[in-house]
Amino acid sequence: MMIATNGGNMTVSARSVVFSLSDDLDLSPLPPGAASDAAPAIFRGDAAQHSGFVHRITAAGAILTMAGSVARGARGAIELPFGIAAQGAFEHGFDSEDATASAFRFDAPLDVVGALARCLAALPAERRQIPRIELRQRLCIRHGDQVDFAWLRNLSPSGAGIETRAPLQVGEAVEVTLDGLRPLNGEIRWAEQGMAGIAFVDELGWQLLMPWLRKISQGRAAAAPTDDMPSALRAVKNALRLNMATQVRSGASWWNAQLNSLSNALVEFESATQFAPLSSLWLSLPEIGGWPIRVVECHGARHVAEFRVPLRPHEMARLSEGVRGKG
């Protein structure tokens, strides 16, 4: 792809800009090969115009490589793909001789999901595919008979990158749950140094992802931590202390939760999503599948719910055996 610059032409393989839902402007160096993840951009300053490429867009600014030289603090407007323009200034200067990326900070926050929507709308229907999206979101990953928490690093229609302590193996089948989406089946494509890449069995469509990304970007306040709150089941005889990752379902959507403790009649769990008292949910339980519950109390992240049908002695025994087996 040829782009005109003040000094001639610059040839760069421009594939797709990365959209980040982070509120911060990442000033770390671009990784090797990052030049292929880019889209054309133009900087219009008071004294000159520079053409180049944008690699990452966040609400706070953009990471670019440009032709020519610009001084630190240079102000102007940056014209990004899809008809987006923003006023701002460069965090530091750059010179095209060293091919380093520079950070351009916007004067006002950018609606990243809106920019992503404009990107999709500008593409023909047959080429409409969501670029890679960077975000940090807790998830549950089920592998074998284990369920663990992990952190989402990036997401695309075809897969995800995660941070995890789980001992995942290349080729292993997994099930991933993101708050508010249906569970996603996938396969581990690579795993090293606490990170892993997952390829989804069925791609996620933009019609499903865009509303979900909008909810994430709106930054719903996380439920207040409850570390210093005593367990509501502390005085219940024979209550099981579990402290394990699980999921709850509300309608067609699943939400991640930590299962703290339960008795045959009550269960205590924590979730970043707050469910109002009397909410009817479906709770995933190890060893026995799932069970219908109704929320009785909600104190920030911590919830107490009653089983719509009490657990029977043999089901409590299976849960207890499962806890001992993982101890």
Coordinates of C-alpha atoms in Angstrom, one line a residue:
M1 CA 0.0 0.0 0.0
M2 CA 1.5 3.3 -1.1
I3 CA 1.0 6.5 1.0
A4 CA 2.3 9.9 -0.1
T5 CA 4.6 11.7 2.4
N6 CA 6.4 15.0 2.4
G7 CA 9.6 13.2 1.2
G8 CA 8.1 10.8 -1.3
N9 CA 6.3 7.5 -0.9
M10 CA 6.3 5.0 2.1
T11 CA 5.4 1.4 1.4
V12 CA 4.0 -0.5 4.4
S13 CA 1.8 -3.5 4.6
A14 CA -1.3 -2.1 6.3
R15 CA -3.7 -4.8 7.6
S16 CA -5.7 -3.6 10.6
V17 CA -5.4 -1.2 13.5
V18 CA -5.8 -2.6 17.0
F19 CA -8.6 -1.1 19.1
S20 CA -8.0 -1.0 22.8
L21 CA -10.6 -0.5 25.5
S22 CA -8.0 0.7 27.9
D23 CA -8.4 4.3 29.2
D24 CA -4.6 4.7 29.3
L25 CA -2.2 5.5 26.4
D26 CA 0.3 2.6 26.2
L27 CA 3.7 4.1 25.6
S28 CA 5.6 0.7 25.5
P29 CA 7.5 -0.1 22.3
L30 CA 5.6 -1.9 19.6
P31 CA 6.5 -5.6 19.4
P32 CA 8.3 -7.0 16.3
G33 CA 6.1 -7.2 13.3
A34 CA 3.6 -4.7 14.7
A35 CA 4.0 -2.6 11.5
S36 CA 1.7 -5.1 9.8
D37 CA -1.1 -4.2 12.3
A38 CA -1.7 -0.7 11.0
A39 CA -4.0 1.6 9.0
P40 CA -3.1 4.9 7.3
A41 CA -3.2 8.2 9.3
I42 CA -2.3 11.8 8.6
F43 CA -1.1 14.5 11.1
R44 CA -1.9 18.0 10.2
G45 CA 0.1 20.5 12.3
D46 CA 0.6 24.2 12.2
A47 CA 3.8 24.0 10.1
A48 CA 3.6 20.7 8.2
Q49 CA 1.6 17.6 7.3
H50 CA 2.9 14.1 7.9
S51 CA 1.6 10.8 6.6
G52 CA 2.0 7.5 8.3
F53 CA 0.2 4.6 10.1
V54 CA -1.8 4.2 13.3
H55 CA -1.2 0.9 15.1
R56 CA -3.3 1.2 18.3
I57 CA -6.3 3.4 19.2
T58 CA -7.4 3.9 22.8
A59 CA -9.8 6.4 24.4
A60 CA -6.8 8.5 25.5
G61 CA -4.8 8.6 22.2
A62 CA -3.1 6.7 19.4
I63 CA 0.2 4.9 18.8
L64 CA 1.6 5.9 15.3
T65 CA 4.6 5.7 13.1
M66 CA 5.0 8.7 10.9
A67 CA 7.2 10.0 8.1
G68 CA 9.4 13.0 8.7
S69 CA 10.2 14.6 12.1
V70 CA 8.0 16.3 14.6
A71 CA 9.0 17.9 17.9
R72 CA 7.6 16.8 21.3
G73 CA 4.4 18.7 22.2
A74 CA 3.6 19.5 18.5
R75 CA -0.1 20.2 18.3
G76 CA -2.5 19.5 15.5
A77 CA -5.2 17.2 14.3
I78 CA -4.7 13.5 13.6
E79 CA -6.9 12.0 10.8
L80 CA -7.5 8.4 11.4
P81 CA -9.3 5.8 9.2
F82 CA -13.0 5.6 8.9
G83 CA -13.5 9.4 8.9
I84 CA -12.3 9.9 12.5
A85 CA -10.3 13.1 13.4
A86 CA -9.1 14.2 16.8
Q87 CA -7.2 17.2 18.2
G88 CA -4.2 16.7 20.4
A89 CA -0.4 16.7 20.8
F90 CA 2.5 14.3 20.5
E91 CA 3.8 13.0 23.9
H92 CA 7.3 12.9 22.5
G93 CA 9.0 13.8 19.2
F94 CA 9.9 11.3 16.5
D95 CA 12.2 11.0 13.4
S96 CA 11.3 8.7 10.6
E97 CA 15.0 7.6 10.5
D98 CA 14.6 5.5 13.7
A99 CA 11.2 4.1 12.7
T100 CA 10.0 4.3 16.3
A101 CA 6.4 4.7 17.3
S102 CA 5.1 7.9 18.9
A103 CA 2.1 8.5 21.1
F104 CA -0.4 11.1 20.2
R105 CA -2.7 12.1 23.1
F106 CA -6.2 13.3 22.4
D107 CA -7.5 16.5 23.9
A108 CA -10.8 14.7 24.7
P109 CA -11.5 11.0 25.2
L110 CA -12.4 9.1 22.0
D111 CA -15.4 6.7 21.8
V112 CA -13.4 3.6 20.8
V113 CA -16.4 1.4 20.3
G114 CA -18.0 4.1 18.1
A115 CA -14.8 4.2 16.1
L116 CA -14.9 0.5 15.7
A117 CA -18.5 0.6 14.5
R118 CA -17.5 3.2 11.9
C119 CA -14.7 0.9 10.8
L120 CA -17.2 -2.0 10.3
A121 CA -19.8 0.2 8.5
A122 CA -17.1 1.4 6.0
L123 CA -16.3 -2.2 4.9
P124 CA -18.3 -4.2 2.4
A125 CA -20.5 -6.8 4.0
E126 CA -18.4 -9.7 2.6
R127 CA -15.3 -8.2 4.3
R128 CA -16.9 -7.1 7.5
Q129 CA -14.9 -8.5 10.4
I130 CA -14.0 -7.1 13.8
P131 CA -10.3 -6.3 14.1
R132 CA -8.4 -7.5 17.2
I133 CA -9.5 -5.8 20.4
E134 CA -7.4 -5.3 23.5
L135 CA -9.2 -5.4 26.8
R136 CA -8.8 -6.8 30.3
Q137 CA -11.7 -8.8 31.5
R138 CA -12.1 -11.7 34.0
L139 CA -13.3 -15.0 32.5
C140 CA -13.8 -18.6 33.5
I141 CA -12.0 -21.3 31.6
R142 CA -13.1 -25.0 31.9
H143 CA -10.5 -27.5 30.9
G144 CA -11.0 -31.2 31.6
D145 CA -12.7 -31.4 35.0
Q146 CA -11.2 -28.1 36.2
V147 CA -12.7 -24.6 36.2
D148 CA -10.3 -21.7 36.8
F149 CA -10.4 -17.9 36.6
A150 CA -8.2 -16.2 33.9
W151 CA -7.9 -12.7 32.4
L152 CA -8.7 -11.8 28.8
R153 CA -5.9 -9.8 27.0
N154 CA -7.3 -9.5 23.5
L155 CA -10.3 -10.7 21.6
S156 CA -11.2 -11.2 17.9
P157 CA -14.0 -13.0 16.2
S158 CA -11.9 -16.1 15.8
G159 CA -10.2 -16.4 19.2
A160 CA -8.7 -14.8 22.3
G161 CA -5.5 -14.3 24.2
I162 CA -5.5 -14.9 27.9
E163 CA -3.4 -14.7 31.1
T164 CA -3.8 -17.8 33.2
R165 CA -2.1 -20.0 35.9
A166 CA -3.9 -23.1 34.6
P167 CA -1.7 -25.8 33.2
L168 CA -3.1 -25.7 29.7
Q169 CA -1.8 -27.9 26.9
V170 CA -1.7 -27.2 23.1
G171 CA -4.6 -28.9 21.4
E172 CA -6.7 -29.1 24.6
A173 CA -10.4 -28.5 24.3
V174 CA -11.7 -25.7 26.6
E175 CA -14.8 -23.8 27.3
V176 CA -14.6 -20.0 28.0
T177 CA -17.2 -17.9 29.8
L178 CA -17.2 -14.1 29.4
D179 CA -19.6 -12.1 31.6
G180 CA -22.8 -11.6 29.6
L181 CA -22.1 -14.0 26.7
R182 CA -22.9 -17.7 26.2
P183 CA -20.0 -20.1 26.9
L184 CA -17.6 -20.4 24.0
N185 CA -15.9 -23.7 23.0
G186 CA -12.4 -23.5 21.8
E187 CA -9.0 -25.1 21.5
I188 CA -5.6 -24.1 22.9
R189 CA -3.3 -23.1 20.0
W190 CA -0.3 -22.0 22.1
A191 CA 0.6 -21.8 25.8
E192 CA 3.7 -20.3 27.4
Q193 CA 4.8 -18.3 30.4
G194 CA 1.3 -17.9 31.9
M195 CA -0.3 -16.9 28.6
A196 CA -2.3 -18.8 26.1
G197 CA -4.1 -18.4 22.8
I198 CA -7.5 -19.9 22.1
A199 CA -9.1 -20.5 18.8
F200 CA -12.9 -20.6 18.9
V201 CA -14.8 -23.5 17.4
D202 CA -17.5 -21.0 16.1
E203 CA -16.5 -17.5 15.3
L204 CA -18.2 -14.6 17.1
G205 CA -20.2 -12.3 14.9
W206 CA -20.0 -8.6 15.1
Q207 CA -23.7 -8.4 15.7
L208 CA -23.1 -10.2 19.0
L209 CA -19.8 -8.6 20.0
M210 CA -20.6 -4.9 19.4
P211 CA -23.4 -4.6 22.0
W212 CA -21.2 -6.6 24.4
L213 CA -18.2 -4.3 23.8
R214 CA -20.4 -1.2 24.3
K215 CA -21.4 -2.5 27.8
I216 CA -17.8 -3.2 28.7
S217 CA -16.7 0.2 27.5
Q218 CA -19.3 2.0 29.5
G219 CA -17.3 0.8 32.5
R220 CA -20.0 -0.5 34.8
A221 CA -18.7 0.0 38.3
A222 CA -17.5 -3.2 39.8
A223 CA -19.3 -4.4 42.9
A224 CA -17.6 -3.3 46.2
P225 CA -15.1 -5.8 47.6
T226 CA -16.3 -7.8 50.6
D227 CA -13.0 -9.3 51.9
D228 CA -13.7 -8.1 55.4
M229 CA -17.4 -9.3 55.5
P230 CA -18.0 -12.5 57.5
S231 CA -19.6 -15.4 55.6
A232 CA -23.3 -15.5 55.9
L233 CA -23.1 -19.3 56.2
R234 CA -20.4 -19.2 59.0
A235 CA -22.9 -20.5 61.6
V236 CA -24.5 -23.1 59.3
K237 CA -23.7 -26.6 60.5
N238 CA -22.0 -28.8 57.8
A239 CA -21.7 -25.9 55.3
L240 CA -19.0 -26.6 52.7
R241 CA -16.2 -24.1 52.2
L242 CA -15.5 -24.2 48.5
N243 CA -13.7 -21.0 47.2
M244 CA -13.8 -22.1 43.5
A245 CA -14.6 -20.6 40.1
T246 CA -18.0 -21.2 38.7
Q247 CA -20.7 -19.5 36.6
V248 CA -24.3 -18.4 37.1
R249 CA -26.8 -18.0 34.3
S250 CA -29.4 -15.3 33.9
G251 CA -31.7 -15.9 31.0
A252 CA -29.5 -16.7 28.0
S253 CA -26.4 -15.0 29.5
W254 CA -23.7 -16.5 31.7
W255 CA -21.7 -14.6 34.4
N256 CA -18.5 -15.6 36.2
A257 CA -18.7 -16.0 40.0
Q258 CA -16.6 -17.4 42.9
L259 CA -18.5 -20.0 44.8
N260 CA -17.6 -19.4 48.5
S261 CA -19.7 -21.8 50.5
L262 CA -23.0 -23.7 50.5
S263 CA -25.3 -25.8 52.6
N264 CA -28.1 -28.0 51.4
A265 CA -30.4 -24.9 51.4
L266 CA -28.2 -21.8 50.9
V267 CA -25.3 -20.8 48.8
E268 CA -22.9 -17.8 49.0
F269 CA -21.1 -16.5 45.9
E270 CA -19.3 -13.4 44.6
S271 CA -19.8 -11.8 41.3
A272 CA -18.8 -8.5 39.7
T273 CA -22.4 -8.3 38.4
Q274 CA -24.9 -7.5 41.1
F275 CA -28.1 -9.5 41.1
A276 CA -31.1 -8.0 42.9
P277 CA -32.9 -10.0 45.6
L278 CA -35.5 -12.4 44.2
S279 CA -33.5 -12.8 41.0
S280 CA -33.8 -16.3 39.6
L281 CA -30.5 -17.8 38.4
W282 CA -29.0 -21.1 37.4
L283 CA -25.8 -22.0 39.4
S284 CA -23.2 -24.3 37.9
L285 CA -22.0 -26.8 40.6
P286 CA -19.0 -29.1 40.4
E287 CA -19.7 -32.8 40.4
I288 CA -23.5 -32.5 40.1
G289 CA -24.1 -30.1 37.2
G290 CA -26.3 -27.1 37.9
W291 CA -29.1 -26.0 40.2
P292 CA -31.8 -23.3 40.2
I293 CA -31.3 -20.6 42.9
R294 CA -33.1 -17.4 44.0
V295 CA -31.1 -14.5 45.4
V296 CA -32.0 -13.6 49.0
E297 CA -29.4 -10.9 49.8
C298 CA -26.9 -8.8 47.9
H299 CA -24.0 -7.0 49.6
G300 CA -21.8 -5.5 46.9
A301 CA -20.2 -8.4 45.2
R302 CA -21.4 -11.0 47.7
H303 CA -24.7 -12.8 47.2
V304 CA -26.6 -15.2 49.4
A305 CA -29.2 -17.3 47.5
E306 CA -31.5 -20.2 48.4
F307 CA -31.7 -23.4 46.4
R308 CA -35.2 -23.6 44.8
V309 CA -34.9 -27.4 45.5
P310 CA -32.7 -28.2 48.5
L311 CA -29.6 -30.4 47.8
R312 CA -30.1 -34.0 48.9
P313 CA -27.6 -35.9 51.1
H314 CA -26.0 -37.8 48.3
E315 CA -25.5 -34.6 46.3
M316 CA -23.8 -32.9 49.3
A317 CA -21.7 -35.9 49.7
R318 CA -20.5 -35.7 46.0
L319 CA -19.7 -32.0 46.5
S320 CA -17.7 -32.8 49.6
E321 CA -15.8 -35.5 47.9
G322 CA -15.0 -33.2 45.0
V323 CA -13.6 -30.6 47.4
R324 CA -11.4 -33.1 49.2
G325 CA -10.2 -34.4 45.9
K326 CA -9.0 -30.9 44.9
G327 CA -7.6 -30.2 48.3

